[in-house]
Short mmCIF file of C-alpha atoms in Angstrom, two decimals:
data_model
loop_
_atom_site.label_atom_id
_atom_site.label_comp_id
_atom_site.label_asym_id
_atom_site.label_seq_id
_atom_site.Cartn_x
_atom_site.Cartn_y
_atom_site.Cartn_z
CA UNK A 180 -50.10 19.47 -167.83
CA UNK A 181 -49.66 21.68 -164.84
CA UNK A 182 -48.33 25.25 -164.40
CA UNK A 183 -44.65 25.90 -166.85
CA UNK A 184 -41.88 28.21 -164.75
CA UNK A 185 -39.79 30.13 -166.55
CA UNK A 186 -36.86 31.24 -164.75
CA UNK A 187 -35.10 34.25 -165.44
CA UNK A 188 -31.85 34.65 -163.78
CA UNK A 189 -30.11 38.43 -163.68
CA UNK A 190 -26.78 39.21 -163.23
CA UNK A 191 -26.55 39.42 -159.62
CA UNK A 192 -27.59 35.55 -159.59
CA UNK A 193 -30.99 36.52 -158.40
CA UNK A 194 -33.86 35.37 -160.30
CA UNK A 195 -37.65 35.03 -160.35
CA UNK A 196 -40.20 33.11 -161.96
CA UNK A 197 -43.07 33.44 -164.76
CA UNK A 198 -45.78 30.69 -164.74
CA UNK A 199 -47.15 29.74 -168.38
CA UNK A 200 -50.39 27.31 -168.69
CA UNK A 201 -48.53 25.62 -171.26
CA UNK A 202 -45.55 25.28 -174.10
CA UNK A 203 -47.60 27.35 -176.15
CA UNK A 204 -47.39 29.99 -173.91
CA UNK A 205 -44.34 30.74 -173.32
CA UNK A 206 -43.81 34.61 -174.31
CA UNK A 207 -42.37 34.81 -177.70
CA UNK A 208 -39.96 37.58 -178.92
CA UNK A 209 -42.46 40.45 -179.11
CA UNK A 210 -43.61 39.42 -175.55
CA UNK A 211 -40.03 39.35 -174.23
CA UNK A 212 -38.78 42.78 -175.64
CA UNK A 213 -42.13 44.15 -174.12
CA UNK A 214 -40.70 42.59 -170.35
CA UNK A 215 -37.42 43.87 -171.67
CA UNK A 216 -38.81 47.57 -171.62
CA UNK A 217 -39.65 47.37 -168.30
CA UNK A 218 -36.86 45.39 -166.86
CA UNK A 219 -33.46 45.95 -168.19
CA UNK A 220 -31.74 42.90 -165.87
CA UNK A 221 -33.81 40.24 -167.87
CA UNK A 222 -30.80 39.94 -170.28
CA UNK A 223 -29.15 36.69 -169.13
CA UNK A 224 -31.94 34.15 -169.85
CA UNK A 225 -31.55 30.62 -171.33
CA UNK A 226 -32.13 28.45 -173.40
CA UNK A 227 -33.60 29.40 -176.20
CA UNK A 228 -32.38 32.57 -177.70
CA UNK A 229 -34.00 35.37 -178.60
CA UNK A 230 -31.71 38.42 -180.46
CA UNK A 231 -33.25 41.82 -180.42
CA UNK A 232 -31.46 45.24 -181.47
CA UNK A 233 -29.41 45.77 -178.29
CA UNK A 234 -29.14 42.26 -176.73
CA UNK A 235 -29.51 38.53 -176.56
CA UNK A 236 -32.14 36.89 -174.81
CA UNK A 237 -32.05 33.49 -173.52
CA UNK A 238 -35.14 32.11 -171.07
CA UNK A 239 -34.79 28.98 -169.12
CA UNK A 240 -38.43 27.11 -169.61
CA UNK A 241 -38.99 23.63 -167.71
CA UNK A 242 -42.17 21.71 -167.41
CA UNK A 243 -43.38 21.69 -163.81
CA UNK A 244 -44.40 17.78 -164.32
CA UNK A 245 -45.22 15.79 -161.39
CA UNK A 246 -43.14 12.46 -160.87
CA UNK A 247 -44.06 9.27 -163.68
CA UNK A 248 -47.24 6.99 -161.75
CA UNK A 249 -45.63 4.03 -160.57
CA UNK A 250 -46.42 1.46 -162.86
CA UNK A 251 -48.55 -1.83 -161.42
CA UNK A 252 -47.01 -5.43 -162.89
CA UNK A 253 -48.23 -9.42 -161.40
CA UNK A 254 -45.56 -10.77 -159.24
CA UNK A 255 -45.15 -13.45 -156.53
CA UNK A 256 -45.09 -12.45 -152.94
CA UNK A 257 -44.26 -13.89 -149.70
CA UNK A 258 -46.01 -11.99 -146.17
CA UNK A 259 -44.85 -15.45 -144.01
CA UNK A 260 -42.80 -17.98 -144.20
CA UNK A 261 -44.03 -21.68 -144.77
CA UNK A 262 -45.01 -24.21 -147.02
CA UNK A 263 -45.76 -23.74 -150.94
CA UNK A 264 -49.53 -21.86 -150.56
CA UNK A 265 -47.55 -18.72 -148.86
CA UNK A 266 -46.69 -17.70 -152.37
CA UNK A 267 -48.97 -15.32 -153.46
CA UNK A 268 -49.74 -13.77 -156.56
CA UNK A 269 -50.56 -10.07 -156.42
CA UNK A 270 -50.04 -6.39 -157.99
CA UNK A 271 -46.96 -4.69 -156.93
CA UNK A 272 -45.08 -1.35 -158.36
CA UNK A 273 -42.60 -0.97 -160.31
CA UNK A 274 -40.92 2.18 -160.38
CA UNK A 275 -38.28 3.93 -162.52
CA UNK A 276 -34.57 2.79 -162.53
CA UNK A 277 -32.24 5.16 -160.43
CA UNK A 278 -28.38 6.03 -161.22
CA UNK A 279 -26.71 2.64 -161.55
CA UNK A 280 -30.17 0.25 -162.49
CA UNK A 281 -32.09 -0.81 -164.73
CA UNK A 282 -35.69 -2.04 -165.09
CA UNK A 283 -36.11 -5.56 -167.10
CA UNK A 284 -39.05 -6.99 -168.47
CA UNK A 285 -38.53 -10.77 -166.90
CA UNK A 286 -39.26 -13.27 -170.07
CA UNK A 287 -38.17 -16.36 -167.91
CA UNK A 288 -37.47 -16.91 -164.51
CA UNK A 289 -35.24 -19.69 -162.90
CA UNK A 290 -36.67 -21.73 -160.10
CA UNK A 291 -33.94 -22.98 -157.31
CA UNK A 292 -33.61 -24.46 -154.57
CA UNK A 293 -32.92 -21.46 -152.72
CA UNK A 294 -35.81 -20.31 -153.34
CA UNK A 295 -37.35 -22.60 -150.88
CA UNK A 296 -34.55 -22.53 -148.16
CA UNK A 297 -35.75 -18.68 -148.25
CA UNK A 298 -39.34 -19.42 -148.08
CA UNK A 299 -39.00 -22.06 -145.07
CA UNK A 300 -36.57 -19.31 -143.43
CA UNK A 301 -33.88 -21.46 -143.54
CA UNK A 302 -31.88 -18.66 -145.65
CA UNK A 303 -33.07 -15.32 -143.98
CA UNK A 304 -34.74 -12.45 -146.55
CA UNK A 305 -33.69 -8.78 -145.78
CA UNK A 306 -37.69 -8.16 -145.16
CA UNK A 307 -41.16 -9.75 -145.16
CA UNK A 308 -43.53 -9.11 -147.14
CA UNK A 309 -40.48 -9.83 -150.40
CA UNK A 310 -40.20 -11.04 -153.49
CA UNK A 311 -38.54 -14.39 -154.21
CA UNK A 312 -36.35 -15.49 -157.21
CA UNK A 313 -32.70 -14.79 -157.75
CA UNK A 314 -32.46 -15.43 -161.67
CA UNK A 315 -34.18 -14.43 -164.61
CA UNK A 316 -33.80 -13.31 -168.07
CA UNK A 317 -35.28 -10.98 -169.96
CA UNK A 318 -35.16 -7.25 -171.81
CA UNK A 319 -34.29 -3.99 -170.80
CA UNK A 320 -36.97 -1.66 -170.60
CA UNK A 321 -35.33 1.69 -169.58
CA UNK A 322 -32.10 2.76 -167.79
CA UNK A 323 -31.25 5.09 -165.19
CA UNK A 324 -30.08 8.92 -165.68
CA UNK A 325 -26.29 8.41 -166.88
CA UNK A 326 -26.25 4.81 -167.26
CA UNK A 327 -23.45 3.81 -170.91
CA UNK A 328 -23.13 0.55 -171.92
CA UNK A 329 -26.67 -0.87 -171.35
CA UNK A 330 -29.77 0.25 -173.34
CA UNK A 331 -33.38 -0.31 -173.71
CA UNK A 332 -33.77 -3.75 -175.96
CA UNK A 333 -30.89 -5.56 -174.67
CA UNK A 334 -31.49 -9.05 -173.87
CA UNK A 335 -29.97 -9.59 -170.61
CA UNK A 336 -29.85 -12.29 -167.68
CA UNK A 337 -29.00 -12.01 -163.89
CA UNK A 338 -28.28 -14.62 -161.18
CA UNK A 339 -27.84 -14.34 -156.95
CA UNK A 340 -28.28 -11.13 -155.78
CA UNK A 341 -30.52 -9.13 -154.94
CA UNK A 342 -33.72 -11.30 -154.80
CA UNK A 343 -36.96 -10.45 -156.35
CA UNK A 344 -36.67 -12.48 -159.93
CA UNK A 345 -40.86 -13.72 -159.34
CA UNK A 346 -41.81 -10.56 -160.64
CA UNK A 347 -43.09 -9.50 -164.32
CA UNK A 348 -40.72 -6.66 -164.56
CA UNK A 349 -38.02 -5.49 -162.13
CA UNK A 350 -35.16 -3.16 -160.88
CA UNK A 351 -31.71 -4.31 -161.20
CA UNK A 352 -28.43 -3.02 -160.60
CA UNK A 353 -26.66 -2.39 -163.62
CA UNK A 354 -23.36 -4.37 -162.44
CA UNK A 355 -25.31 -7.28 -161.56
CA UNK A 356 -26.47 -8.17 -165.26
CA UNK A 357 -24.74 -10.04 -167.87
CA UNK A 358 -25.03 -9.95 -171.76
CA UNK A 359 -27.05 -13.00 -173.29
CA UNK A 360 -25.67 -13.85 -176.59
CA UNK A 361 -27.77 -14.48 -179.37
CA UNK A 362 -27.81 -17.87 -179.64
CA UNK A 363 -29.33 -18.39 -176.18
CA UNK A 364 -33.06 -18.59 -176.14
CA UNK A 365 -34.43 -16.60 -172.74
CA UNK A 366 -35.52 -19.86 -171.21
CA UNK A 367 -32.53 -21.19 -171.58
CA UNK A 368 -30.60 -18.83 -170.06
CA UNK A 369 -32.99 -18.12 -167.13
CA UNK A 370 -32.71 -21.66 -166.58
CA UNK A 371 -28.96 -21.67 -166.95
CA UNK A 372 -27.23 -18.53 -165.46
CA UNK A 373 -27.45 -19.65 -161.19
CA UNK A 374 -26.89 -23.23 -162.03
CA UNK A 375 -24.26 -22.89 -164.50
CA UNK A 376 -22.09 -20.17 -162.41
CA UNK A 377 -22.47 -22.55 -159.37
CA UNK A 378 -21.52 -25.48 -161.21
CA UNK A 379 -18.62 -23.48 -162.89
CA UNK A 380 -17.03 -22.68 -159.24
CA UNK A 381 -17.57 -25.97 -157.73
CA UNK A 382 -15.72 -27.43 -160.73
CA UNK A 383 -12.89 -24.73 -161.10
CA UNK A 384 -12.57 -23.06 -157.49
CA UNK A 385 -14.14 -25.28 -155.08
CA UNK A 386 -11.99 -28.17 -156.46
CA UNK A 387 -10.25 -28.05 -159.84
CA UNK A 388 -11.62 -31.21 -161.85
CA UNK A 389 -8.70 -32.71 -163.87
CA UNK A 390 -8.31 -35.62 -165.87
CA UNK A 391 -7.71 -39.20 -164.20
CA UNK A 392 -10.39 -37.53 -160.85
CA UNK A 393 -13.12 -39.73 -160.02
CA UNK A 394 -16.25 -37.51 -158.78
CA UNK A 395 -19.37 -38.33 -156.92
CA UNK A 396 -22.52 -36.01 -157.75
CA UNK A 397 -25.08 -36.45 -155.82
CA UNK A 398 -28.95 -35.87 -157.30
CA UNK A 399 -26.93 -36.07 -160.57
CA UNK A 400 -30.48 -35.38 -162.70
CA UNK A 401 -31.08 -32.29 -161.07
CA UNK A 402 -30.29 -28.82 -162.27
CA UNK A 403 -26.91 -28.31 -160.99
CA UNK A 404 -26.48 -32.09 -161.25
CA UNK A 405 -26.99 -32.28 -164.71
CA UNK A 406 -24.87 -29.56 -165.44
CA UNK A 407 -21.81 -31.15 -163.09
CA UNK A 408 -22.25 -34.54 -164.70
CA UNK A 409 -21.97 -32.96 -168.20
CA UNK A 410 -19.09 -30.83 -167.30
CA UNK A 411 -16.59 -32.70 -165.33
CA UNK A 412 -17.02 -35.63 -167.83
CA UNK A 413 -15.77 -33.06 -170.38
CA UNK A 414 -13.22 -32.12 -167.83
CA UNK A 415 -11.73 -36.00 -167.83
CA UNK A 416 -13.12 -37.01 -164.55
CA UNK A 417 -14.95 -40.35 -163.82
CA UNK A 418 -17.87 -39.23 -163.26
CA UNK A 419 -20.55 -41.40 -160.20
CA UNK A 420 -23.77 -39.76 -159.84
CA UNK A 421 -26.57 -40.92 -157.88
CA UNK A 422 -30.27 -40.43 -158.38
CA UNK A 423 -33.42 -41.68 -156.87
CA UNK A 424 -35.53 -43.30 -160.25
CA UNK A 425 -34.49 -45.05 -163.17
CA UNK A 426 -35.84 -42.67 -165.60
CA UNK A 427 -33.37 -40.44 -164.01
CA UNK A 428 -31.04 -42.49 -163.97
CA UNK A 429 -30.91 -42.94 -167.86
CA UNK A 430 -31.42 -39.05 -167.82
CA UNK A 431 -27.45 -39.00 -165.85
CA UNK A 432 -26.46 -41.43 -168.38
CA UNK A 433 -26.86 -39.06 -171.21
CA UNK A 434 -25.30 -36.44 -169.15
CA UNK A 435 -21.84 -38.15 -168.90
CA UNK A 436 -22.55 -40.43 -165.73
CA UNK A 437 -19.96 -43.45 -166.09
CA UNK A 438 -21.74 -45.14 -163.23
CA UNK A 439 -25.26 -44.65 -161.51
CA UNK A 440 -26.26 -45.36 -158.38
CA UNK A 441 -30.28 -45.38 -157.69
CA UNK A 442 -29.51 -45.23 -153.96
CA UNK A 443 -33.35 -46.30 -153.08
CA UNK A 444 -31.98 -49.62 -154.26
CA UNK A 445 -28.76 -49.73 -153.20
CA UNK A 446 -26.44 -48.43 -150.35
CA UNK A 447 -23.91 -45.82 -152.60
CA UNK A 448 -21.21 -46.46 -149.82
CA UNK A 449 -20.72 -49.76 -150.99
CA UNK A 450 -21.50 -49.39 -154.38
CA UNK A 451 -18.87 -46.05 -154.56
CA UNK A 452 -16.15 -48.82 -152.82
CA UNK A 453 -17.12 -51.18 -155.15
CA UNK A 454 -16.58 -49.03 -158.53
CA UNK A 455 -13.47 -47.20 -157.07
CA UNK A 456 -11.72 -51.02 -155.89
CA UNK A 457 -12.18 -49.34 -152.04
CA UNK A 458 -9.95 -46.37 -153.12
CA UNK A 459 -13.02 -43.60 -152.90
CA UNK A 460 -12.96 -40.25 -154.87
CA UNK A 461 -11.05 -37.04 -154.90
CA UNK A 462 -14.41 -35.09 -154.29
CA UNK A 463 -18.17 -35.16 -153.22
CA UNK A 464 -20.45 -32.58 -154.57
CA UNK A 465 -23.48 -33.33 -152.11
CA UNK A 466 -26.59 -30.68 -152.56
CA UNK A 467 -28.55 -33.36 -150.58
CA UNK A 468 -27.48 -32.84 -146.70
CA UNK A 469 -29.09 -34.54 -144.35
CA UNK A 470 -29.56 -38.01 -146.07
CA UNK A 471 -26.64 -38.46 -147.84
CA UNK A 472 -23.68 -37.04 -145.61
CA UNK A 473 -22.20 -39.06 -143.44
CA UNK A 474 -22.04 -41.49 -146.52
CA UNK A 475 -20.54 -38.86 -148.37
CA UNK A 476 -17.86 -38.60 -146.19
CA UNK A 477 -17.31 -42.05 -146.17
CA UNK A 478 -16.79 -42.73 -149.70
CA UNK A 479 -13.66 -40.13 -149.75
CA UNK A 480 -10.08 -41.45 -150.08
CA UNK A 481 -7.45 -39.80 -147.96
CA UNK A 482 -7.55 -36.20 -148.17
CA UNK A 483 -10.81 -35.82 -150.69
CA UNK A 484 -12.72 -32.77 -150.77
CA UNK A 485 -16.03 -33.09 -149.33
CA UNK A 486 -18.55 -29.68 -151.04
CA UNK A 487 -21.63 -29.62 -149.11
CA UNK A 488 -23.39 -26.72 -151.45
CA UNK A 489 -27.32 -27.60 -150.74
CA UNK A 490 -29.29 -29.51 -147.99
CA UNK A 491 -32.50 -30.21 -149.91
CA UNK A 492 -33.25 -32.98 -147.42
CA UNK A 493 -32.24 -30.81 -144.48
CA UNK A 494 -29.48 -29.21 -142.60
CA UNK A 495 -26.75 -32.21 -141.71
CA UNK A 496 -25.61 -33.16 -137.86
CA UNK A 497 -22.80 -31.75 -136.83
CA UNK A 498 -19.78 -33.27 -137.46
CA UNK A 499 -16.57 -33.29 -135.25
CA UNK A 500 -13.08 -32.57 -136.13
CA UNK A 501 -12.49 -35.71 -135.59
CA UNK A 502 -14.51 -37.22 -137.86
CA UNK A 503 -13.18 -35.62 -141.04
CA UNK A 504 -9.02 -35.79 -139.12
CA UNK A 505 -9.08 -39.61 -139.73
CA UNK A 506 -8.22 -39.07 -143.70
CA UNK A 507 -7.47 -35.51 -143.02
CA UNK A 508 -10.54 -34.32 -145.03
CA UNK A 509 -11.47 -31.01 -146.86
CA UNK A 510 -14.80 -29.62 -145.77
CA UNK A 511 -16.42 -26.91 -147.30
CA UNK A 512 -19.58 -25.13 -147.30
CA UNK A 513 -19.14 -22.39 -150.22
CA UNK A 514 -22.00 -20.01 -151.80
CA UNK A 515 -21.71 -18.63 -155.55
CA UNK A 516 -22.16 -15.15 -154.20
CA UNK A 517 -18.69 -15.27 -152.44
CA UNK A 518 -17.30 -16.38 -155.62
CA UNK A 519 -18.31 -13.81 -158.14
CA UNK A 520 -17.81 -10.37 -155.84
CA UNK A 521 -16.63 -8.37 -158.36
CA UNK A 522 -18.48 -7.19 -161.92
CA UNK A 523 -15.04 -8.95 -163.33
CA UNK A 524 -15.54 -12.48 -161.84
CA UNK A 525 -19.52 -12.11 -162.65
CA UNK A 526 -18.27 -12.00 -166.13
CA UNK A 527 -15.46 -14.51 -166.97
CA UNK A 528 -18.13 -17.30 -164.91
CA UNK A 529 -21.52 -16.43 -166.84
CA UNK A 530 -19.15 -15.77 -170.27
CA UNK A 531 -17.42 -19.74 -169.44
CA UNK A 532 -20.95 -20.85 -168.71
CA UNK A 533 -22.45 -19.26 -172.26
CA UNK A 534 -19.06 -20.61 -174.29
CA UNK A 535 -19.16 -23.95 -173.13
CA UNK A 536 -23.73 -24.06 -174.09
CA UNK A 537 -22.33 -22.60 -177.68
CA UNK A 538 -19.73 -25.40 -177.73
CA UNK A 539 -21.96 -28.01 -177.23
CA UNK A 540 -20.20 -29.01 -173.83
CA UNK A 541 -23.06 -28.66 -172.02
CA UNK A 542 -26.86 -29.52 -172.78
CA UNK A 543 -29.37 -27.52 -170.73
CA UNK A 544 -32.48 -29.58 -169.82
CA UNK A 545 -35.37 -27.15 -169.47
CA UNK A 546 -37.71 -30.54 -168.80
CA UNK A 547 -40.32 -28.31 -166.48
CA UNK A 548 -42.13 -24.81 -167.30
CA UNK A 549 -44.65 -23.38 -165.18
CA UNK A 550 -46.84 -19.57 -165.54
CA UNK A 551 -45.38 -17.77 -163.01
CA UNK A 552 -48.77 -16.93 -160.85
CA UNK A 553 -48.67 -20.98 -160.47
CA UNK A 554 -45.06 -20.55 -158.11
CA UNK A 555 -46.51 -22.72 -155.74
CA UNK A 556 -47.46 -25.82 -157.81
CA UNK A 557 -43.84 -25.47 -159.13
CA UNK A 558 -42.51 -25.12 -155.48
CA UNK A 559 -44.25 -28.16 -154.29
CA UNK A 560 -43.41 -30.64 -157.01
CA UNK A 561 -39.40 -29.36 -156.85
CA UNK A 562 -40.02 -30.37 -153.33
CA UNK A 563 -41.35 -33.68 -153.51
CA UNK A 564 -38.21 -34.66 -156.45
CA UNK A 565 -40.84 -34.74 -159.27
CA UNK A 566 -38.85 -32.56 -160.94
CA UNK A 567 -35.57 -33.03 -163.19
CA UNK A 568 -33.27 -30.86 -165.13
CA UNK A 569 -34.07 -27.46 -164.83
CA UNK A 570 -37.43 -25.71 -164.04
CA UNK A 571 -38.46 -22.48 -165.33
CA UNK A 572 -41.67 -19.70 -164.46
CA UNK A 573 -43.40 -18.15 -167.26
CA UNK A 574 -44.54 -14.47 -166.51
#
């Protein structure tokens, strides 16, 4: 156990020190009035309390204890950027949670597409070696010194920032997590949080979805597609989607697409002119890049809203003002993080997201899980679109 100082502080706000092998050797009163005898400042000792004939004494006993070992847990690591096989499973240390944090046991983990645009260094991490993932649920394991309104048990997710959800447990910033109700299995809402928040602000903020809007979503059976189908048919839009096979094409069906375009048969340009009688739609939602946006552009009507939030076939050319000045177009390029800033925001998104699950507004497709040591596998098929819905990582 180490060496026990007791501190006795005088009256002059000097003091000195006694050093016990142990709790059960700390002097008891007999001891005391004995060091009493011989030194009449040791009067003004705490905290436990001693009373003798002439005075109280109080002596202040702490454990000298070195810090708690730093406790070993699995997670995924990255020490270069590059393909799927740079995620590596190893041992890592997980300390204890400082004022303002908390340490979670992960139960689920989200897998996103970011998650690969910061492997491939497209997005650039803070440092290498890290740890990828930016959503996860799971349960609190302890709190730091001062922390109210969080304790050990709760079930609790996070999504965006900071990075490091591939681990088995972690350190989080208190401010940064958000109630789970009861309801909501852990999958569920590890799969749910990122992808429901970003569909929530595309929806509301980006562009507000009314009724009588006709949308295009692009890789409707996706994660965020799926959710964006469901959501802005529930809104009153019209609701296009495109996909790339026809099993997911009947998966877009179920999820509120009016019309489906599997654009490896068939150019969605025409096919959007077509369903819209050459009017086009209020707004694009393209997480595709590359591939799909010129077209996207194309298949706006004068003064749509064209939301580039993902490029999972690569960064787009650039496009001149020009381009988008012929219908006088709306371009943006938003991120969730720059959408929920403050602990308020964080909560009326993820608490809309959670309402409209418990409502039965929106079905979450958890149609992929994977152990979390086997990252890459997971990577690589989200890569290669064998993938829909939602995929999760088991730790």
């Amino acid at each position: 156990m180490g060496l026990l100082p007791i501190r006795i502080r005088f009256q002059n706000h000097c003091s000195t020190q006694l050093l016990c092998a142990s709790y059960h050797c700390i002097p008891n009163s007999r001891h005391f009035s004995q060091i009493l005898s011989n030194n009449k400042n040791l009067s003004k000792c705490l905290p436990f309390t001693l009373r003798t004939h002439k005075s109280v004494v109080r002596a202040l006993a702490t454990e000298s204890a070195s810090p708690p070992a730093a406790k070993m847990v699995k997670a995924i690591r990255v020490h270069e950027l590059g393909g799927p096989e740079v995620l590596k499973w190893e041992d890592v240390e997980v300390g204890e949670p400082k004022e303002g944090e908390v340490r979670v046991k992960n139960k689920a983990i989200g897998l996103n597409f970011v998650d690969v645009y910061f492997r491939k260094g497209v997005y650039k991490a803070a440092t290498v070696p890290y740890t990828p993932g930016v959503e996860a649920c799971g349960v609190v394991t302890a709190v730091g010194p001062g922390l109210t309104g969080r304790q050990v048990g709760d079930l609790v997710a996070y999504a965006g920032q900071p990075m490091g959800s591939y681990a088995e447990e972690q350190i989080l910033p208190a401010n940064r997590i958000v109630p789970v109700p009861p309801s909501i299995d852990p999958t569920v809402a590890a799969s749910l949080l990122l992808k429901g928040m970003t569909a929530q602000f595309l929806l509301r903020s980006c562009f507000k979805v009314e009724p009588g809007h006709t949308v295009l979503v692009h890789a409707a059976a996706g994660g965020v597609g799926s959710l964006l189908c469901q959501w802005a048919n529930a809104l009153g839009a019209t609701v296009i989607g495109t996909v790339s096979t026809k099993e997911k094409a009947a998966q877009a069906k179920e999820d509120g697409c009016h019309h489906v375009i599997i654009y490896k048969e068939e150019d969605f340009v025409a096919r959007v002119k077509e369903i819209t009688s050459d009017n086009g739609v209020e707004v694009v939602y393209d997480s595709v890049g590359k591939d799909t946006f010129e077209g996207s552009l194309a298949c706006l009507k004068t003064r749509g809203y064209m939301v580039s939030f993902g490029q999972s076939s690569g960064a787009p050319d650039p496009v001149p003002l020009s381009t988008i000045a012929v219908k006088s177009l709306f371009l943006t390029r938003p991120r969730l993080f720059n959408y929920a800033v403050t602990r308020d925001e964080l909560l009326e998104m993820a608490g809309e997201v959670f309402g409209n699950v418990q409502s039965g507004v929106l079905r979450v497709r958890v149609n992929h899980t994977y152990p979390l040591s086997q990252a890459a596998q997971a990577h690589e098929d989200l890569e290669n679109r064998k993938t829909s819905g939602s995929v999760v990582l088991i730790p």
